[in-house]
CSV table of C-alpha atoms in Angstrom, one decimal:
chain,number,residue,atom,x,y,z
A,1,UNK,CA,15.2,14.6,62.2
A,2,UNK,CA,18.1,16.3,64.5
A,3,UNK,CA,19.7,15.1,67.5
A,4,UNK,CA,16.5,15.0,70.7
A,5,UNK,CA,17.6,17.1,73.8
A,6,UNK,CA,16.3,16.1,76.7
A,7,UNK,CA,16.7,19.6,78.4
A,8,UNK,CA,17.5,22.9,77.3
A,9,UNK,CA,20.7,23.6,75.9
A,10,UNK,CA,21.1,26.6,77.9
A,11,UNK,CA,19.5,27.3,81.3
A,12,UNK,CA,16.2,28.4,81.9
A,13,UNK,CA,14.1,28.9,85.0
A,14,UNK,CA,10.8,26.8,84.9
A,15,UNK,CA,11.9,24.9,82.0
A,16,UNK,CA,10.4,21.4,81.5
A,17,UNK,CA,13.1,18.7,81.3
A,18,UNK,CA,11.3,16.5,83.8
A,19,UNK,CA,8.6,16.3,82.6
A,20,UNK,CA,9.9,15.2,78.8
A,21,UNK,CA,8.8,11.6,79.2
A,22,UNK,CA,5.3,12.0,80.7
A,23,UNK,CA,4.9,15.3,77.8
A,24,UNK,CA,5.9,12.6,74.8
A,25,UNK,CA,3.6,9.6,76.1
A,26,UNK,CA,0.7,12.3,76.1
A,27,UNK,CA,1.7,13.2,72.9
A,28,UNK,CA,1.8,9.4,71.4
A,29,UNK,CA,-1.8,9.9,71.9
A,30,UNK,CA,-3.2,12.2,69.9
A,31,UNK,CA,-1.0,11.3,66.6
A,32,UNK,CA,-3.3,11.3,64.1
A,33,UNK,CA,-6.0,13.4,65.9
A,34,UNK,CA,-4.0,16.8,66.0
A,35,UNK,CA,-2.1,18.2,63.2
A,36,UNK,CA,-0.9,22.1,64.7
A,37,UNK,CA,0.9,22.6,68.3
A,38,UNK,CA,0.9,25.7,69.5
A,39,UNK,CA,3.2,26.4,72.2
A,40,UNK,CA,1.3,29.6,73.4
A,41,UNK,CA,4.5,30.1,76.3
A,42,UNK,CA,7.5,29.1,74.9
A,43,UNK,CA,10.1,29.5,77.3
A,44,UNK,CA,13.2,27.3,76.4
A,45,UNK,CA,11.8,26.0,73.6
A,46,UNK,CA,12.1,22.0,74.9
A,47,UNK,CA,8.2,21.7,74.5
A,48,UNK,CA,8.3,22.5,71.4
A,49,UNK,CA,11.4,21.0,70.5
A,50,UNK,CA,10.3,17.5,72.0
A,51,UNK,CA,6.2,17.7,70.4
A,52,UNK,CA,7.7,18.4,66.9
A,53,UNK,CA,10.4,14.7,67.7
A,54,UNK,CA,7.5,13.1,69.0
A,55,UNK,CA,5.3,14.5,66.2
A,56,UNK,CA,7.6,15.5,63.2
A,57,UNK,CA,4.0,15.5,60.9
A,58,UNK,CA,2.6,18.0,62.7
A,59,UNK,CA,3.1,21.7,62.8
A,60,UNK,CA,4.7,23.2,65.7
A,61,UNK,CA,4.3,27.2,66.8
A,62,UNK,CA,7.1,28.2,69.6
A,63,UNK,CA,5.9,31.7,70.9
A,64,UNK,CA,9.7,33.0,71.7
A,65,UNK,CA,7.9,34.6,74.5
A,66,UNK,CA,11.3,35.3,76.5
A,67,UNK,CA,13.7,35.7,73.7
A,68,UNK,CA,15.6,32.3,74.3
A,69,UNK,CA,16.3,32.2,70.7
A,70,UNK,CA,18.4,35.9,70.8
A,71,UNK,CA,20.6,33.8,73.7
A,72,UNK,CA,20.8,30.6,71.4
A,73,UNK,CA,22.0,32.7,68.4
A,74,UNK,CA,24.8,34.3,71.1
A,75,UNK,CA,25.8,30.5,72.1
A,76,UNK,CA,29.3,30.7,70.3
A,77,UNK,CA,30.0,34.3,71.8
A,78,UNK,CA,28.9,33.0,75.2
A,79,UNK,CA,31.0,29.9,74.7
A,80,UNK,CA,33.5,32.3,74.6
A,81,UNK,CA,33.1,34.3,77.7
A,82,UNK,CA,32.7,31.0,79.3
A,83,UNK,CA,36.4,30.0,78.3
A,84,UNK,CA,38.1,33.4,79.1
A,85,UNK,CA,36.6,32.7,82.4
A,86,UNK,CA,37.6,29.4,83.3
A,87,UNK,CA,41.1,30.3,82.1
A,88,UNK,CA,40.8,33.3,84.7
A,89,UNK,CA,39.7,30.8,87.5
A,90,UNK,CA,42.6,28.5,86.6
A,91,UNK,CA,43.2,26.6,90.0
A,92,UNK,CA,40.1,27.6,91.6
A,93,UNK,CA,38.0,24.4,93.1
A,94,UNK,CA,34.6,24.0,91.1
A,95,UNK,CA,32.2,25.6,93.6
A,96,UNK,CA,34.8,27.8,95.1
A,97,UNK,CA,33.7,31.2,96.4
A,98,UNK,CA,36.1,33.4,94.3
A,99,UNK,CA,37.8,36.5,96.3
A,100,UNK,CA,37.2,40.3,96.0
A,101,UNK,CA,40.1,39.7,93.0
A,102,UNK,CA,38.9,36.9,90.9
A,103,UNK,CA,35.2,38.3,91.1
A,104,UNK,CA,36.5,41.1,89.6
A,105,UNK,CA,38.4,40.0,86.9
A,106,UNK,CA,35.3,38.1,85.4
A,107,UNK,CA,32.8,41.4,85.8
A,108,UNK,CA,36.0,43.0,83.4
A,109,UNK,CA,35.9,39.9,81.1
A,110,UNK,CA,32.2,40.3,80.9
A,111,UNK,CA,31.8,44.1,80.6
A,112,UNK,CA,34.2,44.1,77.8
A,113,UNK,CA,31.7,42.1,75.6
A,114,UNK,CA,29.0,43.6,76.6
A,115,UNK,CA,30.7,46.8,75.0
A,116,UNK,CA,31.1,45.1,72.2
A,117,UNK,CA,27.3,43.8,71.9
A,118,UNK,CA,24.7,41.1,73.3
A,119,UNK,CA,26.3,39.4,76.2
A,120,UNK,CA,23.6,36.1,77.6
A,121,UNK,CA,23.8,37.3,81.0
A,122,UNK,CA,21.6,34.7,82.5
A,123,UNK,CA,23.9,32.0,81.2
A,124,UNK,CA,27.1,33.8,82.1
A,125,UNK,CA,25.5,34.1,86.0
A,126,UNK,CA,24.7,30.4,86.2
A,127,UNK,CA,28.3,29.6,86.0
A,128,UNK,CA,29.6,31.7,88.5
A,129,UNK,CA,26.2,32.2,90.9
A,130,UNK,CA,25.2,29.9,93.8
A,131,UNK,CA,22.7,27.3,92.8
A,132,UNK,CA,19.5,29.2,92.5
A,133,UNK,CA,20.5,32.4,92.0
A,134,UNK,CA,19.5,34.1,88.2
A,135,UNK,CA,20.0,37.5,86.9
A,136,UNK,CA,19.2,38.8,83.5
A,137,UNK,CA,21.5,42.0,83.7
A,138,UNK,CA,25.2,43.2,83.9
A,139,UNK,CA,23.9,45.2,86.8
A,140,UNK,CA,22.1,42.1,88.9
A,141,UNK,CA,25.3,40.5,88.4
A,142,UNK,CA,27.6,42.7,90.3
A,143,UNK,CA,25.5,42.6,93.2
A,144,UNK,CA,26.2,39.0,93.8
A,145,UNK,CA,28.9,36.5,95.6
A,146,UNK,CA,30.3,34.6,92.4
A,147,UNK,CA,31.9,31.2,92.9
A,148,UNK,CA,33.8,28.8,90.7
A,149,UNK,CA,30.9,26.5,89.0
A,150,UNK,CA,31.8,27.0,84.9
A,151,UNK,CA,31.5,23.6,83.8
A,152,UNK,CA,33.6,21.6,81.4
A,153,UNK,CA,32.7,22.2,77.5
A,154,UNK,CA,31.0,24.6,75.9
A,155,UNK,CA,27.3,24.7,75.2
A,156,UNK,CA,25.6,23.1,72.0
A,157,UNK,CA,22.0,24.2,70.6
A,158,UNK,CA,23.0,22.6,67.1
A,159,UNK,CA,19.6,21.5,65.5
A,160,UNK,CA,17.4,22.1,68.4
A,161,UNK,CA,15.0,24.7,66.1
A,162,UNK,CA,14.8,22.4,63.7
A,163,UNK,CA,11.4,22.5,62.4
A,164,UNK,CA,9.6,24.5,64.6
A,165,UNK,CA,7.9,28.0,63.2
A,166,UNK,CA,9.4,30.6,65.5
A,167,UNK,CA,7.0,33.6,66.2
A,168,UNK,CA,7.1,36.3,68.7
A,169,UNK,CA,3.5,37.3,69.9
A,170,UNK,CA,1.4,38.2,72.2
A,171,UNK,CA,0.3,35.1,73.1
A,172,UNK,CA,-3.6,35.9,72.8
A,173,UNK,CA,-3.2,36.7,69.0
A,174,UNK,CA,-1.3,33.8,68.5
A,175,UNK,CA,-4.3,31.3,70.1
A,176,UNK,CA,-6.9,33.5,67.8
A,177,UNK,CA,-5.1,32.8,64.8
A,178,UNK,CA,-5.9,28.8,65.6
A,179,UNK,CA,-8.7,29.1,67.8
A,180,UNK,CA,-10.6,27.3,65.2
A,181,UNK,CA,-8.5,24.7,64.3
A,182,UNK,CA,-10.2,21.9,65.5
A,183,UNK,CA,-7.2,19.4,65.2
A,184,UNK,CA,-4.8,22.4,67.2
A,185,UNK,CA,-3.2,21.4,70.6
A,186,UNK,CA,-2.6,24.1,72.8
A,187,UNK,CA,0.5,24.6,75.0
A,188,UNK,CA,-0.3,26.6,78.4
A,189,UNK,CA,3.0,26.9,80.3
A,190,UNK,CA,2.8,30.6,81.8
A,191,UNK,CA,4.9,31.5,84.4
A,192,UNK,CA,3.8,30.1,88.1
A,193,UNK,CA,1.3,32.6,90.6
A,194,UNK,CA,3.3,33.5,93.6
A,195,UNK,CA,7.0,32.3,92.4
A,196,UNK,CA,9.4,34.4,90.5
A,197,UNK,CA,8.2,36.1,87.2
A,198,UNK,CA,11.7,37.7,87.0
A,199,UNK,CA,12.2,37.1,83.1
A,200,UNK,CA,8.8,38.2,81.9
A,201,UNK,CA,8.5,41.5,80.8
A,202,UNK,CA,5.2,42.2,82.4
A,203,UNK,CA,4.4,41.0,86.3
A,204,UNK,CA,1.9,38.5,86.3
A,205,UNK,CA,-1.3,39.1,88.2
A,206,UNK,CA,-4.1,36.6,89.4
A,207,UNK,CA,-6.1,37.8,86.8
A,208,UNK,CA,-3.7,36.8,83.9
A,209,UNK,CA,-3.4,33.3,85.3
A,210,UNK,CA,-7.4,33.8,85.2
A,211,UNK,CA,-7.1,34.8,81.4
A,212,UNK,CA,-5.1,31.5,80.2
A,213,UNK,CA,-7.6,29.5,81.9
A,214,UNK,CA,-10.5,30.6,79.7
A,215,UNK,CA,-8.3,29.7,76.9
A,216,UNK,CA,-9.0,25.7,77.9
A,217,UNK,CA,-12.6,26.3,77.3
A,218,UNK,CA,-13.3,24.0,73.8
A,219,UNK,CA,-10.3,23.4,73.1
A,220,UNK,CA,-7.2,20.3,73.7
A,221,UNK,CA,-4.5,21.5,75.9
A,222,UNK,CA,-1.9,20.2,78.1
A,223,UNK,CA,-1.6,22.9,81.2
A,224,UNK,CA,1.5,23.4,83.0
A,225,UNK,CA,1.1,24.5,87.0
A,226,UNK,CA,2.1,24.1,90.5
A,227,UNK,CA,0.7,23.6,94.0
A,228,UNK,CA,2.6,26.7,94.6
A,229,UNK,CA,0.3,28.8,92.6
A,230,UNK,CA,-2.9,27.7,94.1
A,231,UNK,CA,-4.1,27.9,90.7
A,232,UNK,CA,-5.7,24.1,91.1
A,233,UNK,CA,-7.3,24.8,94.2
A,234,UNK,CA,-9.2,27.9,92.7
A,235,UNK,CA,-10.3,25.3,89.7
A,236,UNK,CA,-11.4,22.6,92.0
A,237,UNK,CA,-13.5,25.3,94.1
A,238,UNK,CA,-14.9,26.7,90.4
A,239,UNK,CA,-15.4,22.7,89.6
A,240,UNK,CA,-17.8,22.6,92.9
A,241,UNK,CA,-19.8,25.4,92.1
A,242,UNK,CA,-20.2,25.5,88.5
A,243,UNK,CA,-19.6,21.9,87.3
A,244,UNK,CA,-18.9,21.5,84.0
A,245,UNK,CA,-18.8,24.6,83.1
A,246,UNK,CA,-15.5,25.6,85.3
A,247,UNK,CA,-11.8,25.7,83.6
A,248,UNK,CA,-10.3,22.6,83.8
A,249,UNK,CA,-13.1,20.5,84.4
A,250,UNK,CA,-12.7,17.0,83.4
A,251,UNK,CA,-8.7,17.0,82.7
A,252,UNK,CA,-6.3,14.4,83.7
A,253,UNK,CA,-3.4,15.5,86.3
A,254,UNK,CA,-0.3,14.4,86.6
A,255,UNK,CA,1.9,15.3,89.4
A,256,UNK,CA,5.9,15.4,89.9
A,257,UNK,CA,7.0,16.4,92.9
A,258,UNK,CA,10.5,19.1,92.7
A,259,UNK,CA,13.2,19.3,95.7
A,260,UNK,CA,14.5,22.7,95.8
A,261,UNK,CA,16.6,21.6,98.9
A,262,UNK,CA,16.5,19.8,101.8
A,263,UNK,CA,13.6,22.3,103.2
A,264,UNK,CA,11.4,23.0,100.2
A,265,UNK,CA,9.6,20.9,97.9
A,266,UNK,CA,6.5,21.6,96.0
A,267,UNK,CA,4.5,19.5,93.2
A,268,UNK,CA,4.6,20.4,89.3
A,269,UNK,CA,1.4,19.2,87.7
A,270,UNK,CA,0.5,18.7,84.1
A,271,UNK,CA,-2.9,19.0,83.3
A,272,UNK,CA,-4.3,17.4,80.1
A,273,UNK,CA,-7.2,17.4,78.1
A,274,UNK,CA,-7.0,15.7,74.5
């Protein structure tokens, strides 16, 4: 088996990397009791990527739900960008805000390869965008103050598919085509109620969060939420009135709490039932 990443090898909002350790113990547990992952919400891939290291005999499904994989097939062409730009920047601090002039010349050194074909915008803006800050488009990225914060090397995504089936899907065929696997462990990392749903297609309303939940009915899962979302305060409420029969009733929690800066915080929680 490849190398293990222990994040994503290019950024992603909302991806998982602290929660690798705590995801792979849970997975220790159920070898031998689950032979198909499903990763209904793929994101970054590092779910996947980490079940099928920590389980290389099972099967693993990564639902490209936000096309990561188009941006990891552009990683040498982005590499490239990257360099042009940090040779632009030559004697700029790191973190620098650039002027009127440099901001310039690295829209120019990005719009010429977007005339050429698929520029990774998102990548391309966390290099030269305050901490934070994410766009998906040529056009979000001209709106913004850019500032010196390529960093050293290029990126590397060598191996990190290996093994996993890649689909793209809606992610409530992909559950009923293993529904009725008995020995299938579902994935459920959809983007967070209330906090930015930027890079899905689709905005997210309380009554899709709703929708995943009914998939935990009869089934193993490991759920992915915050405090943010309210999403386990509806569930305890539901737990109160209907007992056993409410979403999520019975699961084990566990809870990492996230500093977005020295004002905000707010708890990620895994939720488990295996």
């Amino acid at each position: 088996m490849s190398r293990i990443y222990k994040s994503a090898p290019l950024p992603f909002m909302g991806q998982k990397r602290y929660f690798v350790r705590a995801f792979s113990e849970t997975l220790e547990k159920v070898e031998g009791k689950v032979d198909t992952i499903v990763d209904l919400f793929g994101g970054s891939g590092l779910l996947s990527h980490t079940a099928k290291r920590v389980l290389p005999g099972c099967r693993v499904v990564y639902n490209d739900y936000d096309g990561y994989t188009d941006r990891l097939a552009g990683i040498d062409r982005t590499n490239e960008i990257l360099l042009l730009i940090k040779d632009c920047l030559t004697g700029v601090e790191p973190n620098a805000r650039l002027t009127e002039e440099q901001r310039s010349d690295v829209l120019a050194i990005v719009e010429a390869y977007e005339a050429k074909g698929y520029v990774d915008v998102m990548t391309i803006g966390r290099s030269v965008l305050f901490s934070g800050k994410w766009v998906k488009t040529l056009e979000e990225l001209r709106k913004h103050t850019m500032y010196n914060r390529v960093k050293p090397g290029g990126y590397d995504s060598a191996g990190y598919l290996d093994g996993l089936e890649v689909v793209h899907m809606d992610y409530r065929e992909l559950f009923d085509l293993h529904k009725d696997n008995s020995r299938a462990l579902f994935l459920l990392d959809p983007p967070y109620l209330t906090t930015e749903c930027g890079q899905y297609e689709n905005y997210w309303r309380l009554t899709d969060y709703l929708n995943v939940l009914k998939l935990t009915k009869g089934t193993k899962y490991i759920y992915f939420t915050s405090d943010k979302s309210q999403i386990m305060e509806l569930c305890n409420w539901l737990v109160d009135e209907f007992g056993e029969a409410a979403p999520l009733y019975g699961a084990n929690a566990q809870v990492r709490t996230n500093t977005l800066n020295y004002q905000a915080k707010f708890n990620d929680m895994m939720i488990t039932r295996i």
